[in-house]
mmCIF file of C-alpha atoms in Angstrom:
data_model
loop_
_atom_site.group_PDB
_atom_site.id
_atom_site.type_symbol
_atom_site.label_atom_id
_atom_site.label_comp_id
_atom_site.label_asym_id
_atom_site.label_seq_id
_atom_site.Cartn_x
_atom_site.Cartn_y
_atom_site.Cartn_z
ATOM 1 C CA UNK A 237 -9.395 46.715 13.920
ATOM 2 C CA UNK A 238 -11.350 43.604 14.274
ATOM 3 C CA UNK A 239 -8.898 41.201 12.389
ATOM 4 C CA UNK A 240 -6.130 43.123 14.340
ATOM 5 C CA UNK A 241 -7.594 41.746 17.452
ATOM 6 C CA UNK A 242 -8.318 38.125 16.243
ATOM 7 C CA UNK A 243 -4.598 37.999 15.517
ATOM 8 C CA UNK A 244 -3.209 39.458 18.376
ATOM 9 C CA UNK A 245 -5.453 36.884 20.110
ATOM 10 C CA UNK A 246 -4.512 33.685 18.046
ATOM 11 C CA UNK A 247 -0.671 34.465 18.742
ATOM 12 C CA UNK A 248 -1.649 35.173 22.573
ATOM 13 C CA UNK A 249 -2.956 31.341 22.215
ATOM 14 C CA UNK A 250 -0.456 30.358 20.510
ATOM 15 C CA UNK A 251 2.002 31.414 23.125
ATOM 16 C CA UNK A 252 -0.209 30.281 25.919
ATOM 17 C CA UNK A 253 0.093 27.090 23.731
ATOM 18 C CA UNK A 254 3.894 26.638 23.885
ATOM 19 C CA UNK A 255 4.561 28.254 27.093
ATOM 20 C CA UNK A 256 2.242 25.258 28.566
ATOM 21 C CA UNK A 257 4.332 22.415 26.106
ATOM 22 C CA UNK A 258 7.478 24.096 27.534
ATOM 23 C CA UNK A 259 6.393 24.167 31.045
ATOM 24 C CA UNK A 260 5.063 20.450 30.867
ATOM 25 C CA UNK A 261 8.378 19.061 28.985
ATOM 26 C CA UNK A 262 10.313 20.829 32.399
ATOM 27 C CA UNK A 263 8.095 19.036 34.303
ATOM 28 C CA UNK A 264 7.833 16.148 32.792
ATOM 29 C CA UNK A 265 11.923 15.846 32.546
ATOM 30 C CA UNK A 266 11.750 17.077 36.455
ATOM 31 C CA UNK A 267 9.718 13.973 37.193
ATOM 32 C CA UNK A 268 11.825 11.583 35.080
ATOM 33 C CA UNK A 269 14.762 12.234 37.287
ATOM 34 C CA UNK A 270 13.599 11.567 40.486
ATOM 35 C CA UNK A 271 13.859 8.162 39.282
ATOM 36 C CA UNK A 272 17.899 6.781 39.742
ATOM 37 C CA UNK A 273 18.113 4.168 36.941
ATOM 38 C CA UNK A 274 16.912 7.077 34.732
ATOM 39 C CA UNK A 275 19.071 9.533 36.072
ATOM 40 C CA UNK A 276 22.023 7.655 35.181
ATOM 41 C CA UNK A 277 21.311 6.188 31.947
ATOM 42 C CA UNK A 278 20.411 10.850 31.033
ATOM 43 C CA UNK A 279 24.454 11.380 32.734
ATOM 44 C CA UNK A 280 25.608 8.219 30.707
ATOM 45 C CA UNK A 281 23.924 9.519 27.773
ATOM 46 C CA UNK A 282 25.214 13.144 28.491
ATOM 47 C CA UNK A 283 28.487 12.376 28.533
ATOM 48 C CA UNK A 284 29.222 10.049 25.744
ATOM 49 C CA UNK A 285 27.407 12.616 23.501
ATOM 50 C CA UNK A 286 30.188 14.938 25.357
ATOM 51 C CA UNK A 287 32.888 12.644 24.310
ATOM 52 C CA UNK A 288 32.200 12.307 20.910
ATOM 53 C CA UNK A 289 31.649 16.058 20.685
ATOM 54 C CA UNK A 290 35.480 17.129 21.999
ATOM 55 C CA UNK A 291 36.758 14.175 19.700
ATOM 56 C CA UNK A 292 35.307 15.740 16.821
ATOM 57 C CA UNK A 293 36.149 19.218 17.631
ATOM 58 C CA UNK A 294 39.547 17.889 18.001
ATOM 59 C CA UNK A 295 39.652 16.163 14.750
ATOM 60 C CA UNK A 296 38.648 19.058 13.161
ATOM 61 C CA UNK A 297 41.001 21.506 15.059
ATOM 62 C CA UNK A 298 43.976 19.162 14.167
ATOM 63 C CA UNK A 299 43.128 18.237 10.720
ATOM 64 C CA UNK A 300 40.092 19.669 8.857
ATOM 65 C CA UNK A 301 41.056 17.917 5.400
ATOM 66 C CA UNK A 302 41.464 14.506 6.922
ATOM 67 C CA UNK A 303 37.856 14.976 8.697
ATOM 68 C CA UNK A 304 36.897 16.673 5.485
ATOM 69 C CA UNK A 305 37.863 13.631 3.084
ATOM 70 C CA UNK A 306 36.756 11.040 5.878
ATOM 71 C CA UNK A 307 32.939 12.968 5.447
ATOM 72 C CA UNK A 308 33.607 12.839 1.623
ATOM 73 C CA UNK A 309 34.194 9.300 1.381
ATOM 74 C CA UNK A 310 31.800 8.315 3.744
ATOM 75 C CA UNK A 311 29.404 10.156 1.447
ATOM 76 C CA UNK A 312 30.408 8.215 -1.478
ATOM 77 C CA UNK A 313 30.035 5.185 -0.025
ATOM 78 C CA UNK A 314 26.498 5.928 1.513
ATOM 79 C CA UNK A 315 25.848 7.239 -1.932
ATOM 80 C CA UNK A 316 27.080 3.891 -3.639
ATOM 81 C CA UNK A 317 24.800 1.480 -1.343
ATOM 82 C CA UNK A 318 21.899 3.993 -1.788
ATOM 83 C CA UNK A 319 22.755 3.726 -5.467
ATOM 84 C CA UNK A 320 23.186 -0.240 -5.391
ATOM 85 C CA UNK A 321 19.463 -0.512 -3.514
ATOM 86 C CA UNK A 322 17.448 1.869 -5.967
ATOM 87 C CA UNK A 323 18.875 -0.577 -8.849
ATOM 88 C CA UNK A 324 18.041 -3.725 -6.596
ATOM 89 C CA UNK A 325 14.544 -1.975 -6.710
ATOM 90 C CA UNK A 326 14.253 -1.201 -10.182
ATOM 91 C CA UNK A 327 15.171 -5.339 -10.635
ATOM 92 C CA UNK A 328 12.474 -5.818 -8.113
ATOM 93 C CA UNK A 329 9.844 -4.207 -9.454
ATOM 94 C CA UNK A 330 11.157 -5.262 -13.303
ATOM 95 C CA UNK A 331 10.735 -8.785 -11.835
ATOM 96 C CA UNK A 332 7.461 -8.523 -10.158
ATOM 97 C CA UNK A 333 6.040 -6.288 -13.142
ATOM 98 C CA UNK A 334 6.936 -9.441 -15.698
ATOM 99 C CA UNK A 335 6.482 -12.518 -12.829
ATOM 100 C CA UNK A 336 3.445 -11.417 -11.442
ATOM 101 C CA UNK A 337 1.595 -8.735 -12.670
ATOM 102 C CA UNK A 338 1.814 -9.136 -16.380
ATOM 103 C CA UNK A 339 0.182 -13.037 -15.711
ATOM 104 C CA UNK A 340 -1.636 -11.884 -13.176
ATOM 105 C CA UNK A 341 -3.354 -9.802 -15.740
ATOM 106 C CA UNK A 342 -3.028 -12.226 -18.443
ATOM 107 C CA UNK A 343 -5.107 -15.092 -16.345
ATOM 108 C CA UNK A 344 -7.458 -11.380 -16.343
ATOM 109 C CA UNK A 345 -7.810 -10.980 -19.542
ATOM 110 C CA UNK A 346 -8.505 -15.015 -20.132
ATOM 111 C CA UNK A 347 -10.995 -15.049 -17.741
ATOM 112 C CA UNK A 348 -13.059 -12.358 -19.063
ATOM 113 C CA UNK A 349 -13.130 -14.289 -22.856
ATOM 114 C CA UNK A 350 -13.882 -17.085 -20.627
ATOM 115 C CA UNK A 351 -16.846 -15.263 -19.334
ATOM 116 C CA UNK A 352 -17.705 -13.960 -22.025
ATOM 117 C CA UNK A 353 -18.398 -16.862 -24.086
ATOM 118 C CA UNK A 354 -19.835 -18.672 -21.244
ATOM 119 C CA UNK A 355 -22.423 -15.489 -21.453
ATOM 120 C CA UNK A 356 -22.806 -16.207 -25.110
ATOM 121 C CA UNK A 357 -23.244 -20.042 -24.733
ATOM 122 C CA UNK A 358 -25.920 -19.147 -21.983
ATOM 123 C CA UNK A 359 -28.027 -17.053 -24.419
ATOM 124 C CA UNK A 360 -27.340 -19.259 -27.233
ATOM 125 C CA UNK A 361 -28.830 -22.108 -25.035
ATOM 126 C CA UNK A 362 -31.817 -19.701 -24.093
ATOM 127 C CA UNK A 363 -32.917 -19.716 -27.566
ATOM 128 C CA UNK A 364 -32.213 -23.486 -28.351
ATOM 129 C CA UNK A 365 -34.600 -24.330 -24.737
ATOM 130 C CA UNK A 366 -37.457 -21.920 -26.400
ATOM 131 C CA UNK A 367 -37.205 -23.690 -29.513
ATOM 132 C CA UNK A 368 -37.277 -27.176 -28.389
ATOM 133 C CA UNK A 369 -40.226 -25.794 -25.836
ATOM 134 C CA UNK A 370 -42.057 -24.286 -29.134
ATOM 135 C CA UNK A 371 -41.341 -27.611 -30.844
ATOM 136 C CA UNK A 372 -42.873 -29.564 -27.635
ATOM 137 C CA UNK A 373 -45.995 -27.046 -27.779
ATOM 138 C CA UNK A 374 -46.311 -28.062 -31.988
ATOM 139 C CA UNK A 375 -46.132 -31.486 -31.228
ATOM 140 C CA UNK A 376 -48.767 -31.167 -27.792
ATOM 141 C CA UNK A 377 -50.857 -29.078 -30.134
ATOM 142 C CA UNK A 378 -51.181 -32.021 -33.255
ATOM 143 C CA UNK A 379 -51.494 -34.319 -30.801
ATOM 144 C CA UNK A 380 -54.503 -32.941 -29.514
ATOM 145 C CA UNK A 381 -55.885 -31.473 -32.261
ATOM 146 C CA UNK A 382 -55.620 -35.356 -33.840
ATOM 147 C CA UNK A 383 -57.245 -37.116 -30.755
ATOM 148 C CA UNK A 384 -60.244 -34.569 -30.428
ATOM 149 C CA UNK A 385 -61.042 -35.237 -34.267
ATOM 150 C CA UNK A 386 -60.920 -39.234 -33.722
ATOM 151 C CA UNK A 387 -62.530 -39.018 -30.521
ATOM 152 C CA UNK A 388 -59.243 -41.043 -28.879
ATOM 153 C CA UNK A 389 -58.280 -39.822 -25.408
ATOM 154 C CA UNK A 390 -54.713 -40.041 -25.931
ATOM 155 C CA UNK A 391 -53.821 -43.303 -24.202
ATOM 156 C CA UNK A 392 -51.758 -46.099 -25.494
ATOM 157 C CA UNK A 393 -53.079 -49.629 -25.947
ATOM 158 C CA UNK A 394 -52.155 -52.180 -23.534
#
């Protein structure tokens, strides 16, 4: 009974919702034509779609296969050029896929090894500076070591 109601009152807004789009498109076409330049470019309009409407109807009327195979072969052709692009677009993308993304991803690839072994050169030069810095602290630690025994202050003679 409940859900009964809730749809009876969603289609009641629903109507409410296009009766109101309806009544506003009236209006709003109501307003439009007050206007004169617009007024004659809706007749204008009006009647060349009413032109091309009793030419086709006559077409038809006087010779359904000629309209028939006109359709037909303007169907072909459509579906030739439509044909034509899609392979254009295949070549496209072939051509971007092998000019530009395949170097793109090659220059990638190069400068992650790049990376990479600048990484490895980094920690490589890590341990070289702590071993030079160890080797400085051997070669601090004789030195003093020798001057405290021989009572020399560690300067050089003039």
């Amino acid at each position: 009974m409940v859900q009964t109601t809730i749809s009876q009152s969603k289609t009641g807004s629903n109507s409410k919702l296009l009766t109101g789009m309806m009544i506003g498109a009236v209006v709003g076409g109501a307003v439009a034509l007050l206007d004169t330049n617009t007024r004659n470019k809706v007749t204008s309009s009006t009647r060349g779609v009413k032109d091309s409407t009793v030419n086709m109807v006559t077409k038809v009327k006087e010779n359904p296969g000629e309209v028939k195979n006109d359709f037909q072969e303007r169907f072909k052709n459509a579906s030739a050029v439509l044909k034509e692009a899609i392979s254009e677009a295949q070549d496209l993308y072939e051509k971007v896929n092998k000019d530009v993304i395949e170097p793109v991803s090659q220059v990638t690839e190069d400068s992650n090894n790049i990376l990479s072994t600048a990484q490895e050169a980094t920690e490589d030069l890590k341990g070289i500076g702590s071993k030079v810095k160890e080797a400085g602290a051997e070669v601090t630690a004789d030195d003093t070591a020798g001057n405290s025994q021989t009572g020399q202050t560690g300067r050089m003679y003039n």
